[in-house]
Amino acid sequence: MAAASLDDYHDDAKDAAELEITSRMGYPLKDLARTFTGSLSESGVVATGKLLHFTADMITSGGLALWQRLLWDYTFDHIGTASPRIFLYLQRKFAQLTTYATKMPFDGFCRSTDVQEIASEVVLIVQGCPKKPKVKIPSVPYETHDNDGWLRMALTTTDKAVVRRVWNRDTDMEPMLHAGNQMVYSITEGATESALFWVKWLLEEDALMRKKCGQGLTTAERGPPTLKASVRTSMGYYLTMILAESYKELAEKGMIRMNEEFQSLLDLFRSSDITPRRKLDTIALMIQLLVEVPKWKVPAAPSLHQDPAQLQRAVSQAASFYREVLMHPLPRRLLPDKVVGLKQKKAKEPSKQEKLQQQLDMMDQAMMQFYKM
């Protein structure tokens, strides 16, 4: 009997709408995604077993893209500059798995020892990385936009050589020059939040100009040629080029030694592997590295795993998890590329007026109980 292919399992719109999305093991989509992500933050033998089990279930349920997206999200939100090499590592491993997926039939892909071991190694590496929460992007007051007077008052530095090497008088408007100078100045002063403020301000200023005039602050096409013209002129490409020049200056002075790691962030920004929101997070990571790493005793990325032998022993167990999962049939509806609504909503804090009303209600109830006595 011929092995089933993924195409055999695509439903029509009516059937798909009626089916609850579950994995091979029968886990509902959101439960699977939440538990998998939670296991990345845990440690110990039980957590490792859970992580390998959920990885096998997700990948063999057609969820390779979802699995990659969840790992990107976790890495941005919980690791970041605590392990700068993780972004380069994930890019390489994801590219390997994608190549296997495009060249092999689906059943062969799921049963491939190489695929199983690569995927298992990836989640164990991510699980073992040191953790650091994502930096918060500051908000920008609306009144600062389209406001030449505010901009003149806000400027605190002179032209920077790295900005001049990127900014072009013929294609770029002056706010780009000023914001770039302020960003670089903030980086040299170790002021991450200030640098991020100017990133956010320039991105918003450009977006408002596009909305108002149909064209942004620049006509220079700095983005990949495969994109449409309006996207190639996106402001993020200008900012990352300045950050690349800033990195070169620090590297020439021996203040940072992360050529591959920094280049991987530049490549990630220019790729289609991450969402626009994650592209902003990528810029924030570059700024953090330029601010933080020159202060490190050794300005280079630490290794991803301290005990390769222990990692290899854990990876060698991958096949047993896949055998268990592959005993179950492929779900009728494959796992999608993404899932929304994973974060639990926080309970809304009552206002002062609501708290006062609650206290008055409690007093009324107490009085009623007193009169009933």
Short mmCIF file of C-alpha atoms in Angstrom, two decimals:
data_model
loop_
_atom_site.label_atom_id
_atom_site.label_comp_id
_atom_site.label_asym_id
_atom_site.label_seq_id
_atom_site.Cartn_x
_atom_site.Cartn_y
_atom_site.Cartn_z
CA MET A 1 0.00 0.00 0.00
CA ALA A 2 1.40 3.38 -0.99
CA ALA A 3 2.29 5.77 1.85
CA ALA A 4 -0.16 8.62 2.34
CA SER A 5 0.93 12.11 1.37
CA LEU A 6 -0.09 15.39 3.00
CA ASP A 7 -2.26 16.27 0.01
CA ASP A 8 -4.54 13.34 0.82
CA TYR A 9 -5.52 14.96 4.08
CA HIS A 10 -6.60 18.45 3.01
CA ASP A 11 -10.32 18.87 3.63
CA ASP A 12 -12.75 21.11 1.88
CA ALA A 13 -13.80 24.28 3.71
CA LYS A 14 -17.03 22.77 5.08
CA ASP A 15 -15.39 19.67 6.56
CA ALA A 16 -12.50 21.70 7.98
CA ALA A 17 -14.85 24.08 9.75
CA GLU A 18 -16.67 21.19 11.41
CA LEU A 19 -13.59 19.43 12.73
CA GLU A 20 -11.83 20.34 15.95
CA ILE A 21 -8.11 20.42 15.29
CA THR A 22 -6.32 17.70 17.24
CA SER A 23 -2.94 15.98 16.96
CA ARG A 24 -2.19 12.31 16.35
CA MET A 25 -2.31 11.74 20.10
CA GLY A 26 -5.69 13.49 20.31
CA TYR A 27 -4.50 16.70 22.01
CA PRO A 28 -6.53 19.82 21.12
CA LEU A 29 -4.41 22.33 19.20
CA LYS A 30 -4.23 25.06 21.84
CA ASP A 31 -3.58 22.59 24.66
CA LEU A 32 -0.75 21.03 22.67
CA ALA A 33 0.83 24.41 21.86
CA ARG A 34 0.52 25.69 25.44
CA THR A 35 1.92 22.53 27.01
CA PHE A 36 4.79 22.34 24.53
CA THR A 37 5.74 25.97 25.19
CA GLY A 38 5.45 25.46 28.94
CA SER A 39 7.76 22.43 28.80
CA LEU A 40 10.49 24.61 27.29
CA SER A 41 10.69 26.51 30.59
CA GLU A 42 10.87 23.39 32.75
CA SER A 43 13.85 21.18 33.61
CA GLY A 44 14.43 17.62 34.69
CA VAL A 45 13.84 14.17 33.24
CA VAL A 46 10.03 14.46 33.20
CA ALA A 47 10.12 17.83 31.42
CA THR A 48 12.55 16.45 28.83
CA GLY A 49 10.28 13.49 28.17
CA LYS A 50 7.25 15.73 27.76
CA LEU A 51 9.13 18.00 25.38
CA LEU A 52 10.27 15.13 23.15
CA HIS A 53 6.78 13.61 23.19
CA PHE A 54 5.02 16.84 22.19
CA THR A 55 7.65 17.56 19.53
CA ALA A 56 7.11 14.15 17.93
CA ASP A 57 3.34 14.55 18.09
CA MET A 58 3.36 18.02 16.56
CA ILE A 59 5.76 17.27 13.72
CA THR A 60 4.10 13.98 12.74
CA SER A 61 0.71 15.74 12.76
CA GLY A 62 1.84 18.06 9.95
CA GLY A 63 2.82 20.84 12.34
CA LEU A 64 6.44 21.49 11.36
CA ALA A 65 5.73 25.17 10.57
CA LEU A 66 3.74 25.59 13.80
CA TRP A 67 6.54 23.96 15.81
CA GLN A 68 9.09 26.32 14.28
CA ARG A 69 6.90 29.36 14.94
CA LEU A 70 6.40 28.40 18.59
CA LEU A 71 10.15 28.00 19.02
CA TRP A 72 10.84 31.38 17.42
CA ASP A 73 8.26 32.99 19.72
CA TYR A 74 9.74 31.36 22.80
CA THR A 75 13.30 32.29 21.83
CA PHE A 76 12.41 35.94 21.30
CA ASP A 77 10.29 36.20 24.46
CA HIS A 78 12.35 34.17 26.95
CA ILE A 79 15.97 33.83 25.74
CA GLY A 80 17.08 36.79 23.62
CA THR A 81 20.56 38.09 24.37
CA ALA A 82 21.04 35.55 27.18
CA SER A 83 22.15 33.17 24.41
CA PRO A 84 22.85 35.15 21.20
CA ARG A 85 23.95 32.07 19.27
CA ILE A 86 20.52 30.44 19.50
CA PHE A 87 19.17 32.49 16.58
CA LEU A 88 21.95 31.33 14.25
CA TYR A 89 21.47 27.75 15.45
CA LEU A 90 17.70 27.76 14.85
CA GLN A 91 18.09 29.23 11.37
CA ARG A 92 20.48 26.46 10.38
CA LYS A 93 18.48 23.61 11.89
CA PHE A 94 15.14 24.87 10.57
CA ALA A 95 16.68 25.14 7.09
CA GLN A 96 17.83 21.53 7.35
CA LEU A 97 14.39 20.30 8.40
CA THR A 98 12.66 22.32 5.68
CA THR A 99 14.96 20.80 3.07
CA TYR A 100 14.12 17.30 4.30
CA ALA A 101 10.40 18.15 4.27
CA THR A 102 10.46 19.35 0.67
CA LYS A 103 12.49 16.43 -0.66
CA MET A 104 10.90 13.49 1.18
CA PRO A 105 7.37 12.03 1.26
CA PHE A 106 5.63 12.95 4.50
CA ASP A 107 5.67 9.48 6.03
CA GLY A 108 9.36 9.11 5.21
CA PHE A 109 10.03 12.53 6.72
CA CYS A 110 8.33 11.54 9.99
CA ARG A 111 10.24 8.25 10.19
CA SER A 112 13.63 9.69 9.24
CA THR A 113 16.22 9.20 12.00
CA ASP A 114 17.97 12.42 10.94
CA VAL A 115 14.74 14.42 11.20
CA GLN A 116 13.87 12.94 14.58
CA GLU A 117 17.31 13.62 16.03
CA ILE A 118 17.57 17.17 14.64
CA ALA A 119 14.14 18.13 16.00
CA SER A 120 14.89 16.56 19.38
CA GLU A 121 18.26 18.28 19.64
CA VAL A 122 16.66 21.64 18.80
CA VAL A 123 14.08 21.54 21.60
CA LEU A 124 16.62 20.30 24.14
CA ILE A 125 19.04 23.09 23.21
CA VAL A 126 16.29 25.70 23.53
CA GLN A 127 15.15 24.22 26.83
CA GLY A 128 18.69 24.38 28.19
CA CYS A 129 19.40 27.98 27.20
CA PRO A 130 19.68 30.62 29.93
CA LYS A 131 16.57 32.77 30.13
CA LYS A 132 16.09 36.52 29.88
CA PRO A 133 12.78 38.35 29.37
CA LYS A 134 12.25 40.36 26.20
CA VAL A 135 13.00 44.07 26.45
CA LYS A 136 9.94 46.30 26.40
CA ILE A 137 9.58 48.62 23.39
CA PRO A 138 8.73 52.11 24.74
CA SER A 139 5.61 53.89 23.58
CA VAL A 140 5.91 57.13 21.61
CA PRO A 141 3.57 60.08 22.33
CA TYR A 142 1.48 60.97 19.28
CA GLU A 143 2.27 64.68 19.61
CA THR A 144 5.94 64.00 18.80
CA HIS A 145 5.05 63.12 15.21
CA ASP A 146 4.96 65.55 12.30
CA ASN A 147 6.31 68.11 14.76
CA ASP A 148 9.50 69.88 13.64
CA GLY A 149 9.61 71.97 16.81
CA TRP A 150 9.58 68.89 19.06
CA LEU A 151 12.26 67.20 16.96
CA ARG A 152 14.61 70.19 17.13
CA MET A 153 14.22 70.34 20.91
CA ALA A 154 14.78 66.58 21.28
CA LEU A 155 18.10 66.42 19.41
CA THR A 156 21.07 65.99 21.74
CA THR A 157 23.94 64.88 19.50
CA THR A 158 25.84 65.62 16.32
CA ASP A 159 26.16 63.58 13.13
CA LYS A 160 27.53 60.06 13.49
CA ALA A 161 29.81 58.57 10.84
CA VAL A 162 27.94 55.24 10.79
CA VAL A 163 24.70 57.06 10.00
CA ARG A 164 26.27 59.20 7.29
CA ARG A 165 27.48 56.04 5.57
CA VAL A 166 23.86 54.87 5.22
CA TRP A 167 21.78 58.06 4.94
CA ASN A 168 21.48 59.47 1.42
CA ARG A 169 20.50 63.09 0.88
CA ASP A 170 19.00 62.28 -2.52
CA THR A 171 16.57 59.62 -1.28
CA ASP A 172 16.19 60.07 2.49
CA MET A 173 14.48 62.85 4.42
CA GLU A 174 16.20 64.62 7.31
CA PRO A 175 14.19 63.04 10.15
CA MET A 176 15.90 59.77 9.20
CA LEU A 177 19.32 61.36 9.72
CA HIS A 178 18.38 62.85 13.09
CA ALA A 179 16.69 59.71 14.43
CA GLY A 180 19.61 57.57 13.28
CA ASN A 181 22.08 59.87 15.04
CA GLN A 182 20.04 59.77 18.24
CA MET A 183 19.78 55.97 18.11
CA VAL A 184 23.53 55.52 17.67
CA TYR A 185 24.28 58.10 20.38
CA SER A 186 21.97 56.26 22.78
CA ILE A 187 23.74 52.97 22.02
CA THR A 188 27.16 54.47 22.76
CA GLU A 189 25.79 55.86 26.02
CA GLY A 190 24.41 52.44 27.00
CA ALA A 191 20.83 53.74 26.92
CA THR A 192 18.87 50.83 25.41
CA GLU A 193 15.44 52.31 26.12
CA SER A 194 16.35 55.61 24.47
CA ALA A 195 17.70 53.83 21.39
CA LEU A 196 14.49 51.81 21.13
CA PHE A 197 12.43 54.99 21.52
CA TRP A 198 14.08 56.47 18.42
CA VAL A 199 13.57 53.24 16.50
CA LYS A 200 9.87 53.27 17.35
CA TRP A 201 9.58 57.00 16.65
CA LEU A 202 11.12 56.71 13.19
CA LEU A 203 9.03 53.67 12.23
CA GLU A 204 5.85 55.47 13.29
CA GLU A 205 6.89 58.72 11.61
CA ASP A 206 7.45 56.83 8.36
CA ALA A 207 4.11 55.00 8.67
CA LEU A 208 2.24 58.29 9.23
CA MET A 209 3.95 59.84 6.21
CA ARG A 210 2.94 56.86 4.06
CA LYS A 211 -0.65 57.17 5.23
CA LYS A 212 -0.72 60.92 4.66
CA CYS A 213 1.19 61.20 1.37
CA GLY A 214 1.23 57.70 -0.09
CA GLN A 215 5.01 57.54 0.29
CA GLY A 216 7.28 57.31 3.33
CA LEU A 217 10.39 59.19 4.38
CA THR A 218 12.59 57.44 1.82
CA THR A 219 12.53 56.27 -1.77
CA ALA A 220 15.67 54.13 -1.38
CA GLU A 221 14.95 50.44 -1.92
CA ARG A 222 17.12 48.79 0.70
CA GLY A 223 15.07 45.61 1.09
CA PRO A 224 15.46 42.30 -0.79
CA PRO A 225 14.70 42.54 -4.52
CA THR A 226 12.10 39.77 -4.25
CA LEU A 227 9.77 42.11 -2.34
CA LYS A 228 7.46 44.65 -3.90
CA ALA A 229 8.76 48.22 -4.15
CA SER A 230 6.69 49.64 -1.28
CA VAL A 231 8.10 47.01 1.08
CA ARG A 232 11.69 47.43 -0.14
CA THR A 233 11.57 51.03 1.10
CA SER A 234 10.50 50.01 4.62
CA MET A 235 12.29 51.95 7.33
CA GLY A 236 13.48 48.84 9.13
CA TYR A 237 16.06 48.17 6.42
CA TYR A 238 17.57 51.62 6.94
CA LEU A 239 17.80 51.04 10.70
CA THR A 240 19.40 47.59 10.38
CA MET A 241 21.99 48.95 7.96
CA ILE A 242 23.00 51.56 10.55
CA LEU A 243 23.17 48.87 13.22
CA ALA A 244 25.37 46.76 10.94
CA GLU A 245 27.75 49.71 10.50
CA SER A 246 27.77 50.24 14.27
CA TYR A 247 28.65 46.59 14.77
CA LYS A 248 31.57 46.90 12.33
CA GLU A 249 32.98 49.84 14.30
CA LEU A 250 32.82 47.95 17.59
CA ALA A 251 34.22 44.77 16.00
CA GLU A 252 37.22 46.67 14.60
CA LYS A 253 38.00 47.81 18.14
CA GLY A 254 37.69 44.25 19.48
CA MET A 255 34.69 45.24 21.62
CA ILE A 256 32.38 42.57 20.17
CA ARG A 257 33.14 39.23 18.52
CA MET A 258 29.85 37.91 17.23
CA ASN A 259 30.10 38.13 13.45
CA GLU A 260 28.00 35.05 12.74
CA GLU A 261 25.45 35.78 15.45
CA PHE A 262 24.89 39.39 14.42
CA GLN A 263 24.73 38.46 10.74
CA SER A 264 22.12 35.84 11.55
CA LEU A 265 19.91 38.56 13.08
CA LEU A 266 20.36 40.71 9.97
CA ASP A 267 19.45 37.72 7.79
CA LEU A 268 16.47 36.89 9.98
CA PHE A 269 15.17 40.45 9.68
CA ARG A 270 15.38 40.31 5.88
CA SER A 271 13.75 36.88 5.68
CA SER A 272 10.08 35.88 5.61
CA ASP A 273 10.55 33.45 8.51
CA ILE A 274 9.23 35.86 11.16
CA THR A 275 6.31 38.25 11.54
CA PRO A 276 6.57 42.08 11.37
CA ARG A 277 6.29 42.22 15.15
CA ARG A 278 9.26 39.87 15.47
CA LYS A 279 11.21 42.03 13.03
CA LEU A 280 10.94 44.88 15.54
CA ASP A 281 12.08 42.47 18.26
CA THR A 282 15.06 41.56 16.04
CA ILE A 283 16.08 45.23 15.84
CA ALA A 284 15.76 45.42 19.63
CA LEU A 285 18.06 42.39 20.00
CA MET A 286 20.70 43.99 17.78
CA ILE A 287 20.60 47.14 19.89
CA GLN A 288 20.86 45.11 23.10
CA LEU A 289 23.93 43.29 21.79
CA LEU A 290 25.62 46.55 20.78
CA VAL A 291 24.92 48.00 24.23
CA GLU A 292 25.61 44.98 26.43
CA VAL A 293 28.32 42.84 24.83
CA PRO A 294 31.16 45.46 24.92
CA LYS A 295 30.75 45.35 28.72
CA TRP A 296 31.18 41.57 28.91
CA LYS A 297 34.46 40.14 30.16
CA VAL A 298 34.58 38.02 27.00
CA PRO A 299 32.64 39.84 24.24
CA ALA A 300 31.71 36.64 22.39
CA ALA A 301 28.69 34.33 22.36
CA PRO A 302 28.89 31.44 24.85
CA SER A 303 28.35 27.89 23.62
CA LEU A 304 24.80 26.57 23.48
CA HIS A 305 25.32 23.42 25.54
CA GLN A 306 27.81 22.72 28.34
CA ASP A 307 27.53 18.90 28.25
CA PRO A 308 27.49 17.48 24.68
CA ALA A 309 27.58 13.88 25.97
CA GLN A 310 24.44 14.39 28.06
CA LEU A 311 22.71 16.03 25.09
CA GLN A 312 23.61 13.13 22.81
CA ARG A 313 22.24 10.60 25.30
CA ALA A 314 18.92 12.45 25.40
CA VAL A 315 18.75 12.80 21.61
CA SER A 316 19.39 9.07 21.20
CA GLN A 317 16.03 8.43 22.87
CA ALA A 318 14.13 10.36 20.19
CA ALA A 319 13.21 7.31 18.08
CA SER A 320 11.14 5.73 20.89
CA PHE A 321 8.94 8.84 21.16
CA TYR A 322 8.31 8.88 17.41
CA ARG A 323 7.51 5.15 17.33
CA GLU A 324 4.88 5.67 20.01
CA VAL A 325 3.25 8.61 18.22
CA LEU A 326 3.37 7.04 14.75
CA MET A 327 1.29 4.12 15.98
CA HIS A 328 -1.66 6.54 15.85
CA PRO A 329 -3.25 7.63 12.55
CA LEU A 330 -2.61 11.02 10.99
CA PRO A 331 -5.41 13.41 12.05
CA ARG A 332 -8.02 14.22 9.45
CA ARG A 333 -7.16 17.90 9.67
CA LEU A 334 -3.46 18.81 9.79
CA LEU A 335 -2.08 21.25 12.31
CA PRO A 336 -2.07 24.84 10.98
CA ASP A 337 0.98 27.09 10.63
CA LYS A 338 0.00 29.20 13.62
CA VAL A 339 -2.35 29.32 16.58
CA VAL A 340 -3.73 32.42 18.28
CA GLY A 341 -5.03 33.10 21.76
CA LEU A 342 -2.41 31.10 23.66
CA LYS A 343 -1.77 33.72 26.33
CA GLN A 344 -4.16 33.59 29.22
CA LYS A 345 -5.92 36.92 29.75
CA LYS A 346 -5.14 38.58 33.06
CA ALA A 347 -8.05 39.34 35.32
CA LYS A 348 -8.92 43.02 35.11
CA GLU A 349 -7.96 44.94 38.23
CA PRO A 350 -11.04 46.71 39.65
CA SER A 351 -10.93 50.51 39.68
CA LYS A 352 -10.92 52.55 42.90
CA GLN A 353 -14.61 53.31 42.41
CA GLU A 354 -15.41 49.62 41.92
CA LYS A 355 -13.39 48.69 45.02
CA LEU A 356 -15.27 51.31 47.04
CA GLN A 357 -18.59 50.00 45.77
CA GLN A 358 -17.60 46.45 46.72
CA GLN A 359 -16.77 47.63 50.25
CA LEU A 360 -20.10 49.45 50.54
CA ASP A 361 -21.95 46.35 49.31
CA MET A 362 -20.19 44.25 51.94
CA MET A 363 -21.14 46.77 54.62
CA ASP A 364 -24.78 46.68 53.44
CA GLN A 365 -24.78 42.90 53.61
CA ALA A 366 -23.30 43.02 57.10
CA MET A 367 -25.97 45.49 58.23
CA MET A 368 -28.73 43.30 56.78
CA GLN A 369 -27.37 40.30 58.63
CA PHE A 370 -27.25 42.36 61.84
CA TYR A 371 -30.95 43.38 61.55
CA LYS A 372 -31.97 39.77 60.85
CA MET A 373 -30.43 38.65 64.16
#
